[in-house]
mmCIF file of C-alpha atoms in Angstrom:
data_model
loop_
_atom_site.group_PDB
_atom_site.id
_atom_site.type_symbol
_atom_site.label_atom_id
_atom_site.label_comp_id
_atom_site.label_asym_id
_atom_site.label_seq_id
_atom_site.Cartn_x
_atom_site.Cartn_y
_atom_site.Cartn_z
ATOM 1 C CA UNK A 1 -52.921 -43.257 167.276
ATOM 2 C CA UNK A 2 -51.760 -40.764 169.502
ATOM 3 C CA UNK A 3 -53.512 -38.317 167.106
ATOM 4 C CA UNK A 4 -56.950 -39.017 167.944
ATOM 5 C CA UNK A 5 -56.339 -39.571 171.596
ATOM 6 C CA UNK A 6 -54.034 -37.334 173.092
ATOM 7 C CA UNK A 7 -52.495 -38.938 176.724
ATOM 8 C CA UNK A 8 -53.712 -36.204 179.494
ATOM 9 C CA UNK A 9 -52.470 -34.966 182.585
ATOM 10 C CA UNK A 10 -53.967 -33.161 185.438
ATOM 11 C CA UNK A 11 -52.914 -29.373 185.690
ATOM 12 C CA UNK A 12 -53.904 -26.113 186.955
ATOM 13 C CA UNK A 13 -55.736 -23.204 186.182
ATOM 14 C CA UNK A 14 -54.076 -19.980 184.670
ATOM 15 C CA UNK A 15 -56.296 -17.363 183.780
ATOM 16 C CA UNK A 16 -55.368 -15.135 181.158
ATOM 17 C CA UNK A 17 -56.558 -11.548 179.419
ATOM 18 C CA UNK A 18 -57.565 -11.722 175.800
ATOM 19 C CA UNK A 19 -57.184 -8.977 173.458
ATOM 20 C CA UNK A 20 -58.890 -10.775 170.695
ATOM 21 C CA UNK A 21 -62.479 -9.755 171.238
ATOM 22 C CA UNK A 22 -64.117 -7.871 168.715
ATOM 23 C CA UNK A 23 -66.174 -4.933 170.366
ATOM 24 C CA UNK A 24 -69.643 -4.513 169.826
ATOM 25 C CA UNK A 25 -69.116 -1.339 168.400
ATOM 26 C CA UNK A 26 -66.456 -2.561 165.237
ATOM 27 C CA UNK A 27 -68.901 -5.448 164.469
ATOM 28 C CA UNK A 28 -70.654 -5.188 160.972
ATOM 29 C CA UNK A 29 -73.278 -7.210 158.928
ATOM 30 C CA UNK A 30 -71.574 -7.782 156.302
ATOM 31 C CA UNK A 31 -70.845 -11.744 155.658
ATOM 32 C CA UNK A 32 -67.530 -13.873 156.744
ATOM 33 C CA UNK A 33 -65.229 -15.797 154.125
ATOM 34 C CA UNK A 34 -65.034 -18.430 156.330
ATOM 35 C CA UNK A 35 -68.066 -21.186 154.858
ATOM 36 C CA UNK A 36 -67.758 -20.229 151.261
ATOM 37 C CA UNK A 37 -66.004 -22.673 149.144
ATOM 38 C CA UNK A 38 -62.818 -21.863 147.139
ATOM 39 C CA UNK A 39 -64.917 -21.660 143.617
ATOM 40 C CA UNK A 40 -67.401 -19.147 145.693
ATOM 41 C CA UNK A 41 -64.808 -17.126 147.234
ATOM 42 C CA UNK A 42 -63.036 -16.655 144.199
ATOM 43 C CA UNK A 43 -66.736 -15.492 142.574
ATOM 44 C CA UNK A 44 -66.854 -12.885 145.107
ATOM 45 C CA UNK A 45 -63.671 -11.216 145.022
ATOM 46 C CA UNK A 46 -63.317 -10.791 141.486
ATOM 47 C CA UNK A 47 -63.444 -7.267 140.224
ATOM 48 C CA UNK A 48 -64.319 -8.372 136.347
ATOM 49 C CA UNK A 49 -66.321 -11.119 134.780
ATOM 50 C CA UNK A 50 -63.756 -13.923 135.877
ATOM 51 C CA UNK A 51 -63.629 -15.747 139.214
ATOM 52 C CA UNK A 52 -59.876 -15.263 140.881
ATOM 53 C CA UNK A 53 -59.046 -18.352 142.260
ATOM 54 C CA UNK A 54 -55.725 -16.896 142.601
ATOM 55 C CA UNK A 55 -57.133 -14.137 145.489
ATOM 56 C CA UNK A 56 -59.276 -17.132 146.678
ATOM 57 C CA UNK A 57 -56.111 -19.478 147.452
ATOM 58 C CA UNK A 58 -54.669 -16.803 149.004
ATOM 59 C CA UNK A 59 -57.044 -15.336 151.415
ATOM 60 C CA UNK A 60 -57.884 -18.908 152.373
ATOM 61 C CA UNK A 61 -54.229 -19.173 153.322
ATOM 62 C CA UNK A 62 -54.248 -16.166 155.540
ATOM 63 C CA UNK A 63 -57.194 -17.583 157.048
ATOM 64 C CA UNK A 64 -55.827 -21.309 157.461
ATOM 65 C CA UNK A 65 -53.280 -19.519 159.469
ATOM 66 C CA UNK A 66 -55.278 -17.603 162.186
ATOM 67 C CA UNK A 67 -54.206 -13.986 160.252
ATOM 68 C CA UNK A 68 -56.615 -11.319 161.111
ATOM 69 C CA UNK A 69 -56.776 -9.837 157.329
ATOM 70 C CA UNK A 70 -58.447 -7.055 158.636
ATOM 71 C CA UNK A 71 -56.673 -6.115 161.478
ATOM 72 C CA UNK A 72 -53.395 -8.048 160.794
ATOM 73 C CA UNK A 73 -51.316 -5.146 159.837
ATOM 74 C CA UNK A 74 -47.818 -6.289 158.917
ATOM 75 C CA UNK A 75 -48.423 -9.970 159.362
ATOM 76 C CA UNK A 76 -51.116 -9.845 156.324
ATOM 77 C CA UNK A 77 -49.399 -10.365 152.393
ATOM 78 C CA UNK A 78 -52.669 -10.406 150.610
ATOM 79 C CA UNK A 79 -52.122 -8.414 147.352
ATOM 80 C CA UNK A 80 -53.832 -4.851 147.270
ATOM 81 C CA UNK A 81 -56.654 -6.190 145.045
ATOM 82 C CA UNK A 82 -57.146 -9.219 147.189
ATOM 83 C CA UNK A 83 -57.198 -7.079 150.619
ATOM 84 C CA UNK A 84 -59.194 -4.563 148.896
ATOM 85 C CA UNK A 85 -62.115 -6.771 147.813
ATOM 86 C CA UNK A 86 -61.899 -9.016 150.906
ATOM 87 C CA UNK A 87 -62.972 -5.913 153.118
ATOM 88 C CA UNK A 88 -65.005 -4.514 150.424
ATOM 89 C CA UNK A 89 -67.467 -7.789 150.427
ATOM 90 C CA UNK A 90 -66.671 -9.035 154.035
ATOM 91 C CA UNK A 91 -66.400 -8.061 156.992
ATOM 92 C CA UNK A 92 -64.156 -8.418 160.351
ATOM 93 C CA UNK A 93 -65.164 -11.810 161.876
ATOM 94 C CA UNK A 94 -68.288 -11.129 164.810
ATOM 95 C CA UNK A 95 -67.631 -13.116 167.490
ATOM 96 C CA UNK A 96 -65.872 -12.248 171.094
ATOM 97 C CA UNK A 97 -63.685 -14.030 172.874
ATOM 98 C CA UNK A 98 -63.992 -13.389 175.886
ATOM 99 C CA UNK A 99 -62.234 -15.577 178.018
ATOM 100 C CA UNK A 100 -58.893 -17.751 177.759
ATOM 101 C CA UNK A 101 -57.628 -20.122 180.516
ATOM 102 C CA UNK A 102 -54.431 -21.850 180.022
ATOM 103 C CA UNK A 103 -53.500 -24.623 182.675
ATOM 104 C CA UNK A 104 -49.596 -25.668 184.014
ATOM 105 C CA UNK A 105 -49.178 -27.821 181.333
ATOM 106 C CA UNK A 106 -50.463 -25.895 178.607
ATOM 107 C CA UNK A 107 -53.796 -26.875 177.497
ATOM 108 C CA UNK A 108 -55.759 -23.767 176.515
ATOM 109 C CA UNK A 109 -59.886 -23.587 176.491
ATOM 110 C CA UNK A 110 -61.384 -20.400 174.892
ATOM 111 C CA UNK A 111 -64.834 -19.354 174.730
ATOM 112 C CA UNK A 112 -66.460 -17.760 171.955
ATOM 113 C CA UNK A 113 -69.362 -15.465 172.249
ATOM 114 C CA UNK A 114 -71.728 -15.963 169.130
ATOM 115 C CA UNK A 115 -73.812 -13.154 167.671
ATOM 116 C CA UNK A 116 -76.949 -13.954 169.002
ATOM 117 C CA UNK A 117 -74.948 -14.272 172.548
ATOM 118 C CA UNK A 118 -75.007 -18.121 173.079
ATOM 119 C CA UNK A 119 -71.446 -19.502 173.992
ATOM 120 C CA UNK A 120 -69.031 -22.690 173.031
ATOM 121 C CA UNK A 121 -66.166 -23.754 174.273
ATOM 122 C CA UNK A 122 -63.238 -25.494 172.503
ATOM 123 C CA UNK A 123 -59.648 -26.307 173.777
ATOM 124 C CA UNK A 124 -56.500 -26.644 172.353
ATOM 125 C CA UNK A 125 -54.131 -29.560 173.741
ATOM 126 C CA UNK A 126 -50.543 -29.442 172.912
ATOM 127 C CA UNK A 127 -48.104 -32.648 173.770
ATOM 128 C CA UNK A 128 -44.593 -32.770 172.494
ATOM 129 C CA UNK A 129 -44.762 -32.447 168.884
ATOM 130 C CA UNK A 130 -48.762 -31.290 167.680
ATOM 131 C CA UNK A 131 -51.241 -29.519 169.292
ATOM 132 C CA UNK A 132 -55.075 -31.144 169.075
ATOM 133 C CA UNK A 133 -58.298 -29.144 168.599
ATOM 134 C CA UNK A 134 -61.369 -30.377 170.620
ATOM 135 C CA UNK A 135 -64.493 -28.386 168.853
ATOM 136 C CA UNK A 136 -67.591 -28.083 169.466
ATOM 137 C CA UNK A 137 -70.698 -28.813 167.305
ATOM 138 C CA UNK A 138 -73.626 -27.449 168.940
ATOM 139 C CA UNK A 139 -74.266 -24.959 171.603
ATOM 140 C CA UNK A 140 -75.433 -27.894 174.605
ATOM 141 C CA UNK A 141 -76.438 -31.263 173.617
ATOM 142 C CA UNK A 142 -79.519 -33.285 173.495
ATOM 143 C CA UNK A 143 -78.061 -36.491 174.425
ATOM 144 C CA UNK A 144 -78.368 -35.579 178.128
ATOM 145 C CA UNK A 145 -75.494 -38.238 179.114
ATOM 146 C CA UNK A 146 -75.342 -38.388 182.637
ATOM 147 C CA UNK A 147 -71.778 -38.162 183.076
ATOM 148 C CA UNK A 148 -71.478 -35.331 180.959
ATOM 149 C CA UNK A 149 -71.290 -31.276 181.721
ATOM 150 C CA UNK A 150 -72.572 -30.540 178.246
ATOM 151 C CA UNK A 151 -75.420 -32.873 178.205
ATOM 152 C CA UNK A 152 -76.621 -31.592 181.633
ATOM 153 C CA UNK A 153 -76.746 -28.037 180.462
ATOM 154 C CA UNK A 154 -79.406 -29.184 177.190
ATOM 155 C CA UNK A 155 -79.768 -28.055 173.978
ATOM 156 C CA UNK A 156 -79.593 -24.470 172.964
ATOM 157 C CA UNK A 157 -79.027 -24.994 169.203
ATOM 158 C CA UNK A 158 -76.812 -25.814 166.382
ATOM 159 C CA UNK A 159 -73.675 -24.502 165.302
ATOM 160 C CA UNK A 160 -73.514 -22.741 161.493
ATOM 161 C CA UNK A 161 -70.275 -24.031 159.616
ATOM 162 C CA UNK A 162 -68.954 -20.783 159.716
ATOM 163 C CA UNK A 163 -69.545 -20.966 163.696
ATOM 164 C CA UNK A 164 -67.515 -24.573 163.724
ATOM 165 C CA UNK A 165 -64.758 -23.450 161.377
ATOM 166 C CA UNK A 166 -64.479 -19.959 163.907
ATOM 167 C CA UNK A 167 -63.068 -22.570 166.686
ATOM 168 C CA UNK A 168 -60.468 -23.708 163.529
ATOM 169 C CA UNK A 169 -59.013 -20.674 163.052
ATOM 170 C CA UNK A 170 -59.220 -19.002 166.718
ATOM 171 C CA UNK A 171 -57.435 -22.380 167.628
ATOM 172 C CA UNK A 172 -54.623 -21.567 164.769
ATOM 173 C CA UNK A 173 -53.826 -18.092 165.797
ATOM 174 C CA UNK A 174 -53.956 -19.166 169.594
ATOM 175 C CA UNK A 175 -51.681 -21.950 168.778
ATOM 176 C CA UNK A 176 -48.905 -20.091 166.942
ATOM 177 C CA UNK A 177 -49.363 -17.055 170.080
ATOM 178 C CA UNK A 178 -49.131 -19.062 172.356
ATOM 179 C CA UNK A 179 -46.173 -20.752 171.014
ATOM 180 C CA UNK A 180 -47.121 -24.791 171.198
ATOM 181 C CA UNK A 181 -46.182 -27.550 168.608
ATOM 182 C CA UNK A 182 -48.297 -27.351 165.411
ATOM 183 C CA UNK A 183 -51.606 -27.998 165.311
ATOM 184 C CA UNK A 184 -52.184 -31.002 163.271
ATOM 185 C CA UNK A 185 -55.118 -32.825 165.053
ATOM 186 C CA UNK A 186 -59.206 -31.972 165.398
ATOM 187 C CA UNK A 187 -61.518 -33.979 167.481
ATOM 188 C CA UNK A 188 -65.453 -33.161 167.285
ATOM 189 C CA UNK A 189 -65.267 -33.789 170.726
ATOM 190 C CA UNK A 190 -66.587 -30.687 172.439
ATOM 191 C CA UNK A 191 -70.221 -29.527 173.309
ATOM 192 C CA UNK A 192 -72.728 -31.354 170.774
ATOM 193 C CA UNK A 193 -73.606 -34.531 168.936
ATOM 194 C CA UNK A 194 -72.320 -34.047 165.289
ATOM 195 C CA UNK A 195 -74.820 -36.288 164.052
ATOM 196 C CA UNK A 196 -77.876 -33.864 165.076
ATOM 197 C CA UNK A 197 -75.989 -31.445 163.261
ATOM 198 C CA UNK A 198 -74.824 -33.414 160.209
ATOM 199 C CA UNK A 199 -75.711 -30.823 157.515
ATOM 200 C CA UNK A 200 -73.392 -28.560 158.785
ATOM 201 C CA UNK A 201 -70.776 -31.095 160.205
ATOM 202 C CA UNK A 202 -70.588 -31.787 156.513
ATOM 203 C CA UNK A 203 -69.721 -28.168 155.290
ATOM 204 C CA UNK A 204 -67.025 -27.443 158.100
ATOM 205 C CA UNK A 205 -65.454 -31.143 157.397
ATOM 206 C CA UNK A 206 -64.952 -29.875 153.667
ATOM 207 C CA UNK A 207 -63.052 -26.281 154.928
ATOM 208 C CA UNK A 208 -61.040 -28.191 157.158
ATOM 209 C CA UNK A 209 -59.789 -30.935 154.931
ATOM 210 C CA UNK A 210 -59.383 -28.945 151.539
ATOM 211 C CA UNK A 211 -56.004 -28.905 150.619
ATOM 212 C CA UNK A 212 -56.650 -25.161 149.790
ATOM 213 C CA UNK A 213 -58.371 -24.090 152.862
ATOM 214 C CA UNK A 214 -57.204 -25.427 156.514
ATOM 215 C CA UNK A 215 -55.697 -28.313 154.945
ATOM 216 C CA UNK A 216 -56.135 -30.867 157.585
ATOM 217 C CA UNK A 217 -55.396 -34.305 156.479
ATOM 218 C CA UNK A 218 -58.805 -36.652 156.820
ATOM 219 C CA UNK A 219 -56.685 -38.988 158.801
ATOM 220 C CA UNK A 220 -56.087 -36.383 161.384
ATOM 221 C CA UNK A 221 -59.333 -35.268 161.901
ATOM 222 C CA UNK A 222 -61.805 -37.158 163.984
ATOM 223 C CA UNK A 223 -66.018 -37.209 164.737
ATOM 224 C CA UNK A 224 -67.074 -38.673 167.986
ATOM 225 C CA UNK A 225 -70.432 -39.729 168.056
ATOM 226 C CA UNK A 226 -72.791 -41.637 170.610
ATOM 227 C CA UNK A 227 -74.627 -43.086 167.373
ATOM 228 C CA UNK A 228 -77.962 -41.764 168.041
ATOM 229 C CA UNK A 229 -79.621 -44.473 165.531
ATOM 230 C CA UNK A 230 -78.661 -46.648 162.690
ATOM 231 C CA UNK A 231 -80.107 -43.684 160.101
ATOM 232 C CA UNK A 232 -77.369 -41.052 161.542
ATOM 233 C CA UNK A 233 -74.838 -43.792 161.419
ATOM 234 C CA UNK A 234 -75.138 -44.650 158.028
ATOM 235 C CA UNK A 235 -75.189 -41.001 157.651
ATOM 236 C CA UNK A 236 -71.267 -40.780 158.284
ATOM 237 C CA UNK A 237 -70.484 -43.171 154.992
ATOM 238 C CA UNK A 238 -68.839 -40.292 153.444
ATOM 239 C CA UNK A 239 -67.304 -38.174 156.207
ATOM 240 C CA UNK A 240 -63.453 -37.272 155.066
ATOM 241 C CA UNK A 241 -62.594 -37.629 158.931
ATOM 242 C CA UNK A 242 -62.011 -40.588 161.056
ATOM 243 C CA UNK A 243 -64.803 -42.219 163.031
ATOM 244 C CA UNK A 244 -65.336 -42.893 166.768
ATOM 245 C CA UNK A 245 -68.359 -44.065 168.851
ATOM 246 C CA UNK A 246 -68.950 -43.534 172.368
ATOM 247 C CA UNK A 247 -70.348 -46.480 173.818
ATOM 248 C CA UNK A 248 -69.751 -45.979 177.498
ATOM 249 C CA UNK A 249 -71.609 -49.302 178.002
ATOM 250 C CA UNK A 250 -72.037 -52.760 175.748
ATOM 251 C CA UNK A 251 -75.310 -53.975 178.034
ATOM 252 C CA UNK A 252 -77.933 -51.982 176.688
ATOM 253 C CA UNK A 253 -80.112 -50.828 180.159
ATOM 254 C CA UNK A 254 -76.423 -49.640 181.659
ATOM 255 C CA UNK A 255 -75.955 -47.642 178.562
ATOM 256 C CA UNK A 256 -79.767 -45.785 178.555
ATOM 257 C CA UNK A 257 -78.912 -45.364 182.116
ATOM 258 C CA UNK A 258 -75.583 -43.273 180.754
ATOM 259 C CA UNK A 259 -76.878 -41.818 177.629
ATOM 260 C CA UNK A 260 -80.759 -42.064 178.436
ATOM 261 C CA UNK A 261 -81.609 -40.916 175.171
ATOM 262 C CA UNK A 262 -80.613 -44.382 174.038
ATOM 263 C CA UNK A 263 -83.590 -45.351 171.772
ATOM 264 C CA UNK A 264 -81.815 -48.692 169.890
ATOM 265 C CA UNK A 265 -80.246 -51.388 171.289
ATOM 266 C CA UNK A 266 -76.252 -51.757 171.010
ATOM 267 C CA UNK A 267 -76.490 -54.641 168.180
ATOM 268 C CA UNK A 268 -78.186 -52.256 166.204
ATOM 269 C CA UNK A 269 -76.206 -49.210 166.335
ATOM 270 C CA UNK A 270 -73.173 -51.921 166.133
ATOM 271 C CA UNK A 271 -74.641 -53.507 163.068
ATOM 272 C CA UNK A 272 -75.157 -49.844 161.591
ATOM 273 C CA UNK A 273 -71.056 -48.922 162.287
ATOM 274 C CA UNK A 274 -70.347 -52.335 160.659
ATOM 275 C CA UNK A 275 -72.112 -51.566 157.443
ATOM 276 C CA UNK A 276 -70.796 -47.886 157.442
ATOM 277 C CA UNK A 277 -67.101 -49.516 157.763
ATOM 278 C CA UNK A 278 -67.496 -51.969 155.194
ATOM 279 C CA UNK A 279 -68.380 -49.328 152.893
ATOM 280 C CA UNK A 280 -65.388 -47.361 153.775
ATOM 281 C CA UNK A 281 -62.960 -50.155 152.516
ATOM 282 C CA UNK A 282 -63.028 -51.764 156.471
ATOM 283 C CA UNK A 283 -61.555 -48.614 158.303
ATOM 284 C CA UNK A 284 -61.189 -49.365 161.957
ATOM 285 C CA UNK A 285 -63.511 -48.039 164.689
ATOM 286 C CA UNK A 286 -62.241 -46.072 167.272
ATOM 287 C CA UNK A 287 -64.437 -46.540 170.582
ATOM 288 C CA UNK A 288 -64.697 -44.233 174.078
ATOM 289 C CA UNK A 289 -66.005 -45.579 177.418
ATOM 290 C CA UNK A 290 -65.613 -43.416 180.293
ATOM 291 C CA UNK A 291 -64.477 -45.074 183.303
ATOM 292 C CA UNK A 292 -67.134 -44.911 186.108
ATOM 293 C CA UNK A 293 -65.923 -46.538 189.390
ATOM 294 C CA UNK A 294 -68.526 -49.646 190.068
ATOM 295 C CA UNK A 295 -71.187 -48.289 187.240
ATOM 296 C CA UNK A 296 -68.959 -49.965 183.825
ATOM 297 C CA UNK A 297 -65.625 -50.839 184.863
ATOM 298 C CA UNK A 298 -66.019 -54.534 186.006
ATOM 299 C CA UNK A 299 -64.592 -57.256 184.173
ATOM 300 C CA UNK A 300 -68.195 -58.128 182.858
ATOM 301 C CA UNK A 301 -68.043 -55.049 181.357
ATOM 302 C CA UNK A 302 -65.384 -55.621 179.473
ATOM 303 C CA UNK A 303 -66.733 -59.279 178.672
ATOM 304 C CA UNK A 304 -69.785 -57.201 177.528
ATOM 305 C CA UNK A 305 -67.921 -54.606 175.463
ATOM 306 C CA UNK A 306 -65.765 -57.417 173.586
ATOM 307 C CA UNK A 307 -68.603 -59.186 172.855
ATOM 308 C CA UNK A 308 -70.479 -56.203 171.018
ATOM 309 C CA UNK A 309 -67.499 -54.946 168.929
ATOM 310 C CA UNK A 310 -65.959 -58.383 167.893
ATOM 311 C CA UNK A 311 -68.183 -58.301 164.718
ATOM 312 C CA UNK A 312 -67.144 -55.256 163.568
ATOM 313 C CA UNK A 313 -64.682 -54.990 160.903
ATOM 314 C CA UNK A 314 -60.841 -53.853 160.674
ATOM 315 C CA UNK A 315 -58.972 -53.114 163.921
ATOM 316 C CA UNK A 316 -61.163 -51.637 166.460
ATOM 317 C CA UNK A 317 -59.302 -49.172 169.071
ATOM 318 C CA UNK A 318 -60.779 -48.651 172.538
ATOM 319 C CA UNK A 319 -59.905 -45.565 174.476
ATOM 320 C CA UNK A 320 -60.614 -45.698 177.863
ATOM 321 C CA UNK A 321 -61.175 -42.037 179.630
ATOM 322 C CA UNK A 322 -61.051 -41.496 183.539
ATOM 323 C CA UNK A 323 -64.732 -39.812 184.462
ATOM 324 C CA UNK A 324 -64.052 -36.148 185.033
ATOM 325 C CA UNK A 325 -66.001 -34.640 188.044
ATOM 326 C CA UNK A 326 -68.703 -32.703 186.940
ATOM 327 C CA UNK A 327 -70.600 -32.937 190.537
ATOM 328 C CA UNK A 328 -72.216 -35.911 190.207
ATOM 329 C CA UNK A 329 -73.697 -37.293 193.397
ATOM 330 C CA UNK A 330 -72.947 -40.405 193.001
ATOM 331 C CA UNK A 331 -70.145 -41.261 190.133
ATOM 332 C CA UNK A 332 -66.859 -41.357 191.008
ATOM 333 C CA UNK A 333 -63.426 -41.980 188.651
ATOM 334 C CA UNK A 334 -62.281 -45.987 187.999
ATOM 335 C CA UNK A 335 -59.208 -46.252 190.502
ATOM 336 C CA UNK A 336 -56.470 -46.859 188.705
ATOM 337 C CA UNK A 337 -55.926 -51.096 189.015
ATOM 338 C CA UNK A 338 -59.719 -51.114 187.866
ATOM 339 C CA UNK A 339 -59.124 -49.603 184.505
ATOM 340 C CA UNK A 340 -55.365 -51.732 184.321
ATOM 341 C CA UNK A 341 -57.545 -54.937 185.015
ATOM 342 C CA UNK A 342 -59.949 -53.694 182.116
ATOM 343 C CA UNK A 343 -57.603 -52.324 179.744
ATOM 344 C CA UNK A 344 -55.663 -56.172 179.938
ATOM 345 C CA UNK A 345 -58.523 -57.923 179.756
ATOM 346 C CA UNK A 346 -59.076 -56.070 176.380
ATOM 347 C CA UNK A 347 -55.547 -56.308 175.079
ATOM 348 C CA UNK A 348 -55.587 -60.102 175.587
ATOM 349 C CA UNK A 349 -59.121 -60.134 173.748
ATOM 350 C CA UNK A 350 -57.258 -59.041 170.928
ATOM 351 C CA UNK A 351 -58.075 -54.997 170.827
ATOM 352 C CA UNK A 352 -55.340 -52.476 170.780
ATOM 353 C CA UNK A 353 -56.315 -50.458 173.920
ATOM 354 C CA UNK A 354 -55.332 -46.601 175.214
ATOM 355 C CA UNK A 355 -56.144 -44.938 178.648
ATOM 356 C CA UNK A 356 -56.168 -41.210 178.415
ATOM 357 C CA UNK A 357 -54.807 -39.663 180.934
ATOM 358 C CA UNK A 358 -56.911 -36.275 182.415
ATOM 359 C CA UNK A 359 -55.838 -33.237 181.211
ATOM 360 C CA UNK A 360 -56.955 -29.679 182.020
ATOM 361 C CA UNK A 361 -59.628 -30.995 184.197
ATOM 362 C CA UNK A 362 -59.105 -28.120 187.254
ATOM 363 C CA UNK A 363 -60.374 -25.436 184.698
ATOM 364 C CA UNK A 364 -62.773 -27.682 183.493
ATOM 365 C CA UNK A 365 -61.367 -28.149 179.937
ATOM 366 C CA UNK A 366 -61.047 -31.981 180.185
ATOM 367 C CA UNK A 367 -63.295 -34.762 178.839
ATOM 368 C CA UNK A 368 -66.990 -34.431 179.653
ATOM 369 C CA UNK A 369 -66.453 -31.059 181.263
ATOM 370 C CA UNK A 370 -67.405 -28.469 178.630
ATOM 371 C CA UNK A 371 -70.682 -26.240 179.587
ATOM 372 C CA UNK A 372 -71.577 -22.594 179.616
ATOM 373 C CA UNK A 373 -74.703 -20.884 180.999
ATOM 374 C CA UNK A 374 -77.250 -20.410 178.753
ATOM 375 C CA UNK A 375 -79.260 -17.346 177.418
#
């Protein structure tokens, strides 16, 4: 499911100037469009007693399509009516981007600078035919994973919808201008565990894959979770996305050593996915382990890891991802024959199996390497 797991490659850094930031001076208070529903949108820009679904559908399309409808000029088709009472009741969106980075082989992070001036990161990675969105959830993470940039930076705070859907349609404008495939793919991959910030996961999942907003397909979007406990698991019965759980480790004292704020044992959080599957009509599990050179990449490991997600129902795909440096003293990346040995020993288990391959990591856009400095 190349979809989910894009296949990476190491490039290098090109910085580049951004024009997109919205100056301090041109912001306003007045509300985005971006986290209202279609049937609330439509409320808003009617100028009678009737909502006008019509100017709804239609702004939402702009939107969908990265179109700045205020500053768009020639590019923008919205009816008079519909542009008029879009900048009547809204106003420009408020957030900077400050920096872009684009490496050799085309993957593209960009920051955004939120209103209160905390900072996310989210990256765009095109391959041949689509381009994938990585987004970010939360500004830092709790989860303090020890292999991870984000967790070692902490937790600032949670992302709004409106703040998760910003990446959405950044990422769509940024996509067409800089002229890669389509982009057809999300991963809630970036900074943040989703499941702290369910509420608003929630919201943002329903923009994305409304057929009249972004209009992602549910099988094209994807939540990555470490599972922080069996109540946040069960949590993601409904999600209109695809699931993944990052288990890193099957034994349960390796995995509080990688994600020490580990507070269940793997059977449990295991038992909770099951349940959570079975309820979806037995959807397959996708599953992450980062590849740590003599911490998780042994063949017990992988004895361990088979054992744990045997139970679980449907056909579960493991992803194995090379550990990115973030300065670690001690962890190093699997070699190569380590994760070949692993990934067979999997296949022949029975699992369909994946190795992604590092992409972006010299600007720090790959896997595990998102932070910013906090305010």
């Amino acid at each position: 499911m190349d979809f989910v797991f894009p296949l990476l490659v190491a490039c290098a850094l090109i910085l580049l100037p951004t024009t997109h930031s919205v100056s301090p001076a041109t912001k306003t208070k007045l509300p985005t469009p971006l986290s209202l529903g279609l049937n609330e949108l439509a409320a808003v820009l009617s100028d009678s007693d009737k909502p006008k679904i019509v100017r709804a559908k239609n702004l939402w399309k702009a939107l969908s399509n990265g179109i700045d409808v205020w500053n768009g000029g020639d590019e923008v088709s919205l009816s008079p009516p519909t542009l008029r009472e879009t900048r009547k009741h809204f106003g420009p969106l408020p957030w900077d981007i400050p920096t872009i980075s684009q490496s050799t082989c085309g993957t593209l992070k960009f920051l955004i600078c939120l209103e209160d001036k905390a900072e996310v990161e989210a990256v765009l990675i095109p391959s041949d035919k689509r381009t994938t969105l990585c987004l970010s959830s939360q500004v830092g993470c709790n989860r303090a994973c020890s292999f991870c940039a984000t967790g070692r930076m902490g937790f600032t705070r949670n992302l709004s919808s409106e703040e998760i859907l910003a990446q959405v349609y950044y990422a769509r404008r940024y996509a067409k201008e800089y002229q890669m495939p389509p982009l057809q793919n999300i991963v809630f991959m970036g900074m943040g565990e989703p499941l702290d910030n369910v509420n608003e996961v929630k919201v943002a999942l329903r923009q994305i894959t409304d057929p009249f907003m972004f209009n992602f397909g549910s099988g094209h979007v994807s939540l990555s979770t470490v599972g922080p406990s069996p109540q946040q698991i069960n949590m993601m019965i409904d999600l209109p996305c695809r699931l993944a759980w990052s288990v890193h480790a099957a034994d349960d004292e390796l995995r509080k050593f990688l994600v020490p704020t580990t507070r269940h044992s793997m059977e449990e959080l295991r038992d909770a996915f099951s349940n959570v599957l079975k309820k979806r009509n037995n959807e397959h599990l996708f599953v992450e382990v980062t590849m740590i050179e003599d911490v998780n990449d042994s063949i017990l490991d992988a004895e361990n890891l088979c054992n744990l997600l045997r139970p679980l129902p449907g056909k579960t795909r493991i992803n194995l991802i090379p550990y990115n440096d973030i300065r670690h003293p001690t962890f190093r990346q699997s070699s190569d024959e380590s994760i070949e040995k692993f990934k067979n020993f999997l296949i022949q288990k029975g699992f369909v199996v994946t190795v992604r391959r590092t992409r972006g990591e010299k600007e720090s856009s790959a896997c595990g390497q998102l932070a910013v400095i906090a305010h």
